[in-house]
Amino acid sequence: MEPELHIKRTLEEDTSNLDQNEVKKVFNRPTHEREYTTILVSNLPKSVNQGKIRKLFSDCGRIRYIDIVDTLDGSSRFAKIEFYSHDESLAALTKTHKRMGYNEITVEHLEDCTLWLTNFPPDYDVKQLKQLINSIDVIVLSVRLPSKRFNSNRRFAYVDVTKRSDASKCVEELNGREIDGYNLVVKLSNPLEKTKRTDAASLERREVFIRNLNPEFTSETEIRSHLNSFGEIESVHIPKHHSTELHNSCAFVTFVTKENAAKSLELNSTTWNDRNISVTIADKKSYLDRQYVKDLMSRRGGKDVNGIVTLFPIGDKVSKEQIRHFLSGKGCTTDINDIENIYLVTDHQGVIVKFKDAKLSAECILKVQGQRFYNKVLSCGTLNDLRNFREHPKDVKKNDSNPKEALTKPKHIISVETKKSDPSSKQPMSNDDFRKMFLGK
């Protein structure tokens, strides 16, 4: 039964009993903002589940998400409940001091408890981010990663904790901490303050990408010294590689102005430390990647596909580094240069992996096929396999116990089964056909 929806009050009614700061929050809040539609329920019994929580709050409004976690000592549970509107979350506050089992629960808005994290290692996932915060005795309610559908290089996360003091503790103890060569950035998330995008330098064409650097001489000091003549440098980032036999390196250099970045392109195809280096504007790579993927997916048995392997299904929040780490763990690579590139194809629920050696791509299929990756059983094959996986969703029946099997099943098998079960078939089954089917005669 659908829950009764509450009539939305006017803004004047909502703000009549609020002080000036609270009124400012209400007038400035976005149309949908988790800060104003999310509640925290404390002291829930250990036996509580999503069904029981939905039943308790069913008369408050429409529930969008529920996250349940244990307290540090395991004696009770927390629940984070996100509603569709602010009014619905206000109605949920009336449940405070209600009893669930022997526990008297507390219900309050989840405010000032959201963290914004970035610059963690590229292969970090939700589990590792939770472990990082749990390591300082802070409970994590949820971790939200961005979709990489339109930008495969996005790397940040929103993390909800249970109280403001814990959020402050995370900032104090984790901000600036070095993890695998990356200095972690942890800030309190404020929905009323717009933070400058982390990819602003790329969008403003102030960032250049330098390739084929000599790893023996690749350091921030060396790079700044070599490029300072083109203008003031804002930052230098040298991606950390885990291979001990690294033959070349790369770096991202951000200038204060785009004019200075443009000047530095004079270094492209010049020799530095006995290497012919490449210097390009960094923001073009995403565009070029998309064009390359578009070209590949539109081909039908064309050339230039040697060494290419596709993996599917893979969600749109998985990063390239997580895929690279997975393939390395399965023995598909022994050197960082074995994989030429990884392309996320989120609209086809998969990725394209381009190996430098076609032999490695063949070995990858054998080693990865049927392996589990983030709770999904992977299929590994050709570009055509990836196209077919996405192009025939109509072949998945609503009552199919294994939709993945139907998606990857050869087309001729699907068509035969459909024909047999389709009541509108032009050739209805005879009595002899039924005898053969049920009696084997």
XYZ file of C-alpha atoms in Angstrom:
441
model
C 0.000 0.000 0.000
C 1.391 3.398 -0.990
C 2.209 5.669 1.991
C 0.040 8.726 2.435
C 1.820 11.759 1.009
C 1.991 14.881 3.125
C 0.713 18.159 1.689
C 3.644 20.475 1.110
C 3.492 23.538 3.285
C 4.280 27.017 2.008
C 7.681 28.489 2.693
C 6.130 31.021 5.084
C 4.649 28.182 7.167
C 7.949 26.310 7.129
C 9.998 29.268 8.347
C 7.630 30.878 10.838
C 9.302 29.297 13.876
C 12.922 29.401 12.672
C 15.683 31.795 13.603
C 17.467 33.930 10.978
C 20.214 31.401 10.185
C 17.717 28.560 9.730
C 15.551 30.735 7.461
C 18.617 31.446 5.322
C 19.250 27.700 5.005
C 15.681 26.999 3.870
C 15.660 29.783 1.270
C 19.053 28.782 -0.126
C 18.679 25.018 -0.181
C 18.647 23.339 -3.616
C 15.581 21.523 -4.987
C 17.011 18.159 -3.924
C 19.661 18.259 -1.230
C 20.498 15.307 0.987
C 21.388 17.653 3.855
C 17.681 18.493 4.217
C 16.048 15.192 3.290
C 18.145 12.742 5.334
C 17.637 11.620 8.927
C 19.735 9.544 11.322
C 18.050 6.965 13.542
C 20.090 5.900 16.590
C 19.824 3.094 19.170
C 18.079 0.644 16.887
C 18.049 -3.002 18.055
C 20.565 -5.382 16.485
C 17.753 -7.349 14.845
C 16.457 -4.384 12.836
C 16.398 -4.610 9.041
C 15.239 -2.467 6.137
C 11.770 -3.981 6.143
C 11.142 -3.050 9.779
C 12.473 0.467 9.236
C 10.286 1.010 6.177
C 7.251 -0.148 8.145
C 7.978 2.279 11.016
C 8.438 5.301 8.720
C 5.912 4.338 6.034
C 3.438 7.018 7.124
C 6.057 9.787 6.871
C 6.550 9.757 3.112
C 8.481 8.178 0.256
C 11.838 6.689 1.193
C 14.649 6.983 -1.349
C 17.476 5.039 0.388
C 18.200 3.257 3.670
C 21.687 2.434 4.999
C 22.125 0.391 8.216
C 25.383 0.033 10.168
C 26.415 -1.319 13.577
C 27.819 0.759 16.408
C 31.494 0.286 17.234
C 30.704 -2.089 20.133
C 27.981 -3.894 18.161
C 25.340 -3.320 20.839
C 22.902 -1.454 18.560
C 22.525 -0.036 15.070
C 22.278 3.244 13.167
C 20.113 3.855 10.109
C 20.470 6.643 7.575
C 17.172 7.279 5.782
C 16.888 9.581 2.806
C 13.434 10.850 1.835
C 12.348 12.552 -1.361
C 11.482 15.889 0.263
C 12.299 18.046 3.258
C 8.717 17.861 4.537
C 8.843 14.070 4.626
C 12.047 14.144 6.663
C 10.414 16.598 9.081
C 7.511 14.176 9.546
C 10.016 11.411 10.360
C 11.359 13.428 13.314
C 8.097 12.718 15.148
C 9.236 9.104 15.545
C 11.945 10.042 18.037
C 11.546 8.293 21.431
C 9.436 5.571 19.833
C 10.308 2.023 20.872
C 11.564 -0.738 18.634
C 11.766 -3.875 20.703
C 13.318 -2.837 24.021
C 15.162 0.163 22.508
C 14.005 3.756 22.593
C 15.170 5.275 19.311
C 16.363 8.804 18.544
C 15.613 10.492 15.226
C 17.382 13.654 14.037
C 18.420 15.347 10.838
C 21.826 14.241 9.557
C 23.553 17.627 9.351
C 27.231 18.607 9.097
C 28.192 14.927 8.985
C 29.209 14.630 5.322
C 32.841 14.591 4.220
C 34.286 15.294 0.789
C 37.378 13.214 -0.037
C 39.682 13.397 -3.022
C 43.238 12.561 -4.122
C 43.090 9.070 -2.626
C 44.888 6.333 -4.614
C 43.130 5.741 -7.975
C 42.528 2.049 -7.243
C 40.664 2.750 -3.980
C 37.068 1.543 -3.825
C 34.185 1.883 -1.337
C 35.511 -0.907 0.883
C 38.980 0.644 1.182
C 37.591 4.106 1.905
C 35.435 2.637 4.678
C 38.431 0.801 6.141
C 40.455 4.023 6.071
C 37.878 5.915 8.137
C 37.125 2.950 10.404
C 40.852 2.871 11.251
C 40.409 6.034 13.342
C 37.342 4.579 15.143
C 34.745 6.476 13.126
C 31.572 4.774 11.889
C 30.794 5.170 8.176
C 27.124 5.323 7.218
C 27.672 5.416 3.462
C 30.190 6.181 0.720
C 29.059 7.723 -2.572
C 31.362 7.647 -5.601
C 30.716 9.658 -8.770
C 29.645 8.102 -12.042
C 32.402 7.943 -14.641
C 29.944 7.928 -17.509
C 31.083 11.285 -18.898
C 34.481 11.687 -17.244
C 36.495 8.548 -16.507
C 39.073 10.510 -14.489
C 36.745 11.740 -11.747
C 38.098 10.724 -8.336
C 36.294 11.921 -5.237
C 33.804 10.578 -2.716
C 31.160 11.795 -0.293
C 31.242 9.977 3.043
C 28.521 10.196 5.705
C 29.418 9.642 9.361
C 27.158 9.563 12.415
C 28.093 12.784 14.237
C 29.709 16.167 13.710
C 32.563 15.488 16.079
C 33.502 12.404 14.031
C 33.446 14.462 10.850
C 35.807 16.990 12.434
C 38.023 14.146 13.647
C 38.332 12.810 10.101
C 39.415 16.211 8.809
C 41.980 16.637 11.594
C 43.494 13.152 11.334
C 43.153 12.265 7.651
C 43.489 15.504 5.680
C 46.975 15.622 4.195
C 47.814 12.019 5.114
C 50.048 10.352 2.521
C 48.746 7.087 1.095
C 50.825 5.361 -1.595
C 52.327 8.671 -2.690
C 49.018 10.592 -2.715
C 48.236 13.320 -0.167
C 44.636 12.736 0.879
C 42.269 15.732 0.869
C 39.417 15.587 3.417
C 36.999 18.468 3.940
C 33.594 19.016 5.492
C 30.953 19.158 2.776
C 28.858 22.313 2.860
C 25.910 22.329 0.407
C 25.632 26.129 0.674
C 29.189 26.662 -0.556
C 30.146 25.803 -4.103
C 33.646 24.401 -4.200
C 35.722 24.915 -7.296
C 35.809 21.761 -9.371
C 38.860 19.573 -8.945
C 39.175 19.394 -12.732
C 38.946 23.169 -13.117
C 42.549 23.422 -14.343
C 41.805 21.010 -17.194
C 38.574 22.763 -18.123
C 40.389 26.117 -18.136
C 43.208 24.628 -20.266
C 45.836 25.482 -17.634
C 47.091 21.916 -17.224
C 49.634 20.199 -19.477
C 50.471 16.517 -19.677
C 54.127 15.530 -20.158
C 54.991 11.997 -21.320
C 58.120 9.931 -21.896
C 60.052 11.504 -19.024
C 63.246 9.868 -17.810
C 62.246 8.340 -14.429
C 65.755 8.845 -13.040
C 65.342 12.619 -13.268
C 61.581 12.936 -12.771
C 60.906 14.971 -9.635
C 58.791 18.019 -8.838
C 61.934 20.128 -8.362
C 63.351 19.105 -11.750
C 60.056 19.731 -13.549
C 59.501 23.137 -11.928
C 63.047 24.176 -12.789
C 62.605 23.162 -16.424
C 59.178 24.807 -16.926
C 59.356 27.878 -14.671
C 60.481 30.064 -17.571
C 57.021 29.753 -19.158
C 55.196 31.232 -16.152
C 54.108 30.613 -12.575
C 53.342 26.955 -11.822
C 50.434 26.187 -9.509
C 51.112 22.478 -8.967
C 52.964 19.434 -10.247
C 51.594 15.912 -9.984
C 53.682 12.854 -10.850
C 51.562 9.658 -10.857
C 53.101 6.987 -8.660
C 53.894 3.689 -10.353
C 54.353 0.411 -8.479
C 56.620 -1.192 -11.081
C 60.291 -1.378 -10.122
C 61.300 -1.606 -13.788
C 59.783 1.648 -15.005
C 61.174 2.773 -18.369
C 59.367 6.095 -18.679
C 57.363 8.452 -16.525
C 54.807 11.218 -16.915
C 53.601 14.325 -15.080
C 50.699 16.767 -14.916
C 51.751 20.422 -14.585
C 49.179 23.105 -13.752
C 50.000 26.733 -14.566
C 48.328 29.792 -13.033
C 47.122 30.982 -16.463
C 46.156 29.187 -19.668
C 48.470 31.509 -21.612
C 51.459 30.142 -19.682
C 50.297 26.588 -20.321
C 50.047 27.325 -24.038
C 53.599 28.692 -24.059
C 54.943 25.501 -22.488
C 53.793 23.525 -25.548
C 56.989 24.772 -27.170
C 58.666 21.885 -25.316
C 56.676 19.298 -27.265
C 58.990 16.961 -29.241
C 62.090 18.464 -27.633
C 64.869 16.495 -25.929
C 65.183 16.571 -22.131
C 67.429 14.221 -20.156
C 68.064 12.182 -23.317
C 64.333 11.702 -23.908
C 62.104 13.061 -26.673
C 59.223 14.318 -24.528
C 55.582 14.962 -25.433
C 53.791 18.029 -24.005
C 50.061 18.472 -24.641
C 47.093 20.237 -23.048
C 45.716 17.701 -20.576
C 42.016 18.277 -21.162
C 42.058 16.829 -24.676
C 42.662 13.252 -23.542
C 39.108 12.566 -22.368
C 37.693 13.849 -25.635
C 40.140 11.816 -27.713
C 39.386 8.703 -25.645
C 35.651 9.082 -26.295
C 36.231 9.519 -30.014
C 38.462 6.441 -30.137
C 35.865 4.330 -28.286
C 33.111 5.616 -30.536
C 35.135 4.610 -33.576
C 35.865 1.131 -32.187
C 32.272 0.407 -31.212
C 30.973 1.474 -34.614
C 33.252 -0.907 -36.530
C 32.174 -4.321 -37.745
C 35.220 -6.545 -38.052
C 37.478 -3.651 -39.007
C 41.232 -3.364 -38.615
C 43.291 -2.180 -35.669
C 41.663 -4.468 -33.091
C 44.664 -6.675 -32.325
C 45.408 -6.810 -28.624
C 41.939 -5.611 -27.595
C 39.860 -7.364 -24.944
C 36.472 -6.338 -23.546
C 35.203 -6.987 -20.028
C 31.544 -6.834 -18.983
C 29.371 -6.236 -17.025
C 31.168 -3.453 -15.127
C 29.454 -0.568 -13.294
C 29.958 3.095 -14.123
C 31.690 3.845 -10.802
C 34.667 1.546 -11.359
C 37.920 3.358 -12.175
C 40.626 2.472 -14.675
C 43.106 1.865 -11.864
C 40.778 -0.619 -10.164
C 40.545 -2.549 -13.434
C 44.320 -2.391 -13.918
C 44.852 -3.642 -10.359
C 42.368 -6.489 -10.922
C 44.065 -7.622 -14.143
C 47.468 -7.497 -12.486
C 46.186 -9.647 -9.621
C 44.925 -12.255 -12.095
C 48.348 -12.503 -13.724
C 47.349 -10.739 -16.948
C 50.212 -8.234 -16.643
C 53.720 -8.309 -15.228
C 54.798 -4.818 -16.286
C 53.012 -1.473 -16.142
C 53.576 -1.047 -19.884
C 51.794 -4.302 -20.815
C 48.490 -2.418 -20.966
C 48.536 0.405 -23.492
C 45.232 1.891 -22.341
C 41.906 1.171 -20.656
C 38.706 2.744 -21.968
C 35.487 2.855 -19.938
C 32.418 2.163 -22.068
C 29.741 2.873 -19.466
C 26.823 3.022 -21.902
C 27.626 -0.608 -22.782
C 28.333 -1.642 -19.164
C 31.886 -2.634 -19.945
C 35.490 -1.667 -20.621
C 37.947 -2.026 -23.473
C 41.482 -3.071 -22.552
C 44.176 -2.531 -25.160
C 47.295 -4.652 -24.657
C 50.577 -3.933 -26.401
C 50.946 -7.625 -27.244
C 48.109 -9.634 -28.807
C 49.402 -12.733 -27.005
C 48.710 -11.038 -23.636
C 45.140 -10.237 -24.694
C 44.528 -13.919 -25.509
C 45.919 -14.978 -22.127
C 43.721 -12.371 -20.424
C 40.571 -13.965 -21.829
C 41.567 -17.339 -20.382
C 42.455 -15.924 -16.957
C 39.552 -13.496 -16.478
C 36.564 -15.272 -18.041
C 34.082 -16.175 -15.273
C 36.032 -14.387 -12.512
C 34.215 -12.245 -9.948
C 34.762 -8.488 -9.946
C 32.751 -6.372 -7.475
C 30.117 -9.096 -7.048
C 29.649 -9.597 -10.777
C 30.731 -12.563 -12.879
C 32.800 -11.198 -15.747
C 32.581 -12.119 -19.379
C 35.723 -11.488 -21.398
C 35.765 -11.330 -25.181
C 35.847 -9.259 -28.344
C 34.362 -5.897 -29.292
C 31.477 -7.746 -30.911
C 30.773 -9.598 -27.647
C 30.480 -6.262 -25.839
C 28.180 -4.884 -28.543
C 25.901 -7.930 -28.353
C 25.783 -7.781 -24.574
C 24.278 -4.315 -24.733
C 22.396 -4.480 -28.024
C 19.914 -7.218 -27.094
C 18.336 -6.297 -23.717
C 14.951 -7.381 -25.107
C 16.172 -10.973 -24.969
C 16.130 -10.870 -21.159
C 12.790 -12.146 -19.911
C 11.277 -10.663 -16.774
C 11.068 -14.069 -15.134
C 14.510 -15.221 -16.351
C 16.435 -16.641 -13.406
C 19.749 -15.758 -15.057
C 19.453 -12.533 -17.129
C 23.227 -12.449 -17.719
C 23.062 -15.853 -19.387
C 20.306 -14.627 -21.680
C 22.288 -11.534 -22.627
C 25.410 -13.464 -23.536
C 23.605 -16.423 -25.140
C 24.139 -16.796 -28.914
C 21.387 -15.123 -30.909
C 20.291 -18.282 -32.733
C 19.579 -20.069 -29.422
C 17.485 -17.171 -28.149
C 15.476 -16.992 -31.365
C 14.665 -20.724 -31.301
C 13.453 -20.625 -27.697
C 11.401 -17.519 -28.345
C 9.768 -19.129 -31.323
C 8.718 -22.194 -29.328
C 7.182 -20.167 -26.508
C 5.642 -17.429 -28.638
C 1.838 -18.005 -28.842
C 1.665 -15.823 -31.954
C 3.940 -18.170 -33.944
C 2.636 -18.807 -37.465
C 3.193 -22.591 -37.107
C 1.236 -23.852 -34.067
C 2.389 -27.125 -32.473
C 0.480 -30.271 -33.430
C -0.588 -33.192 -31.180
C 2.444 -35.129 -32.375
C 4.666 -32.255 -31.310
C 3.169 -32.325 -27.801
C 3.643 -36.102 -27.547
C 7.304 -35.731 -28.466
C 7.760 -32.942 -25.949
C 6.149 -34.648 -22.928
C 6.394 -38.389 -23.702
C 9.554 -38.429 -25.755
C 7.767 -40.290 -28.547
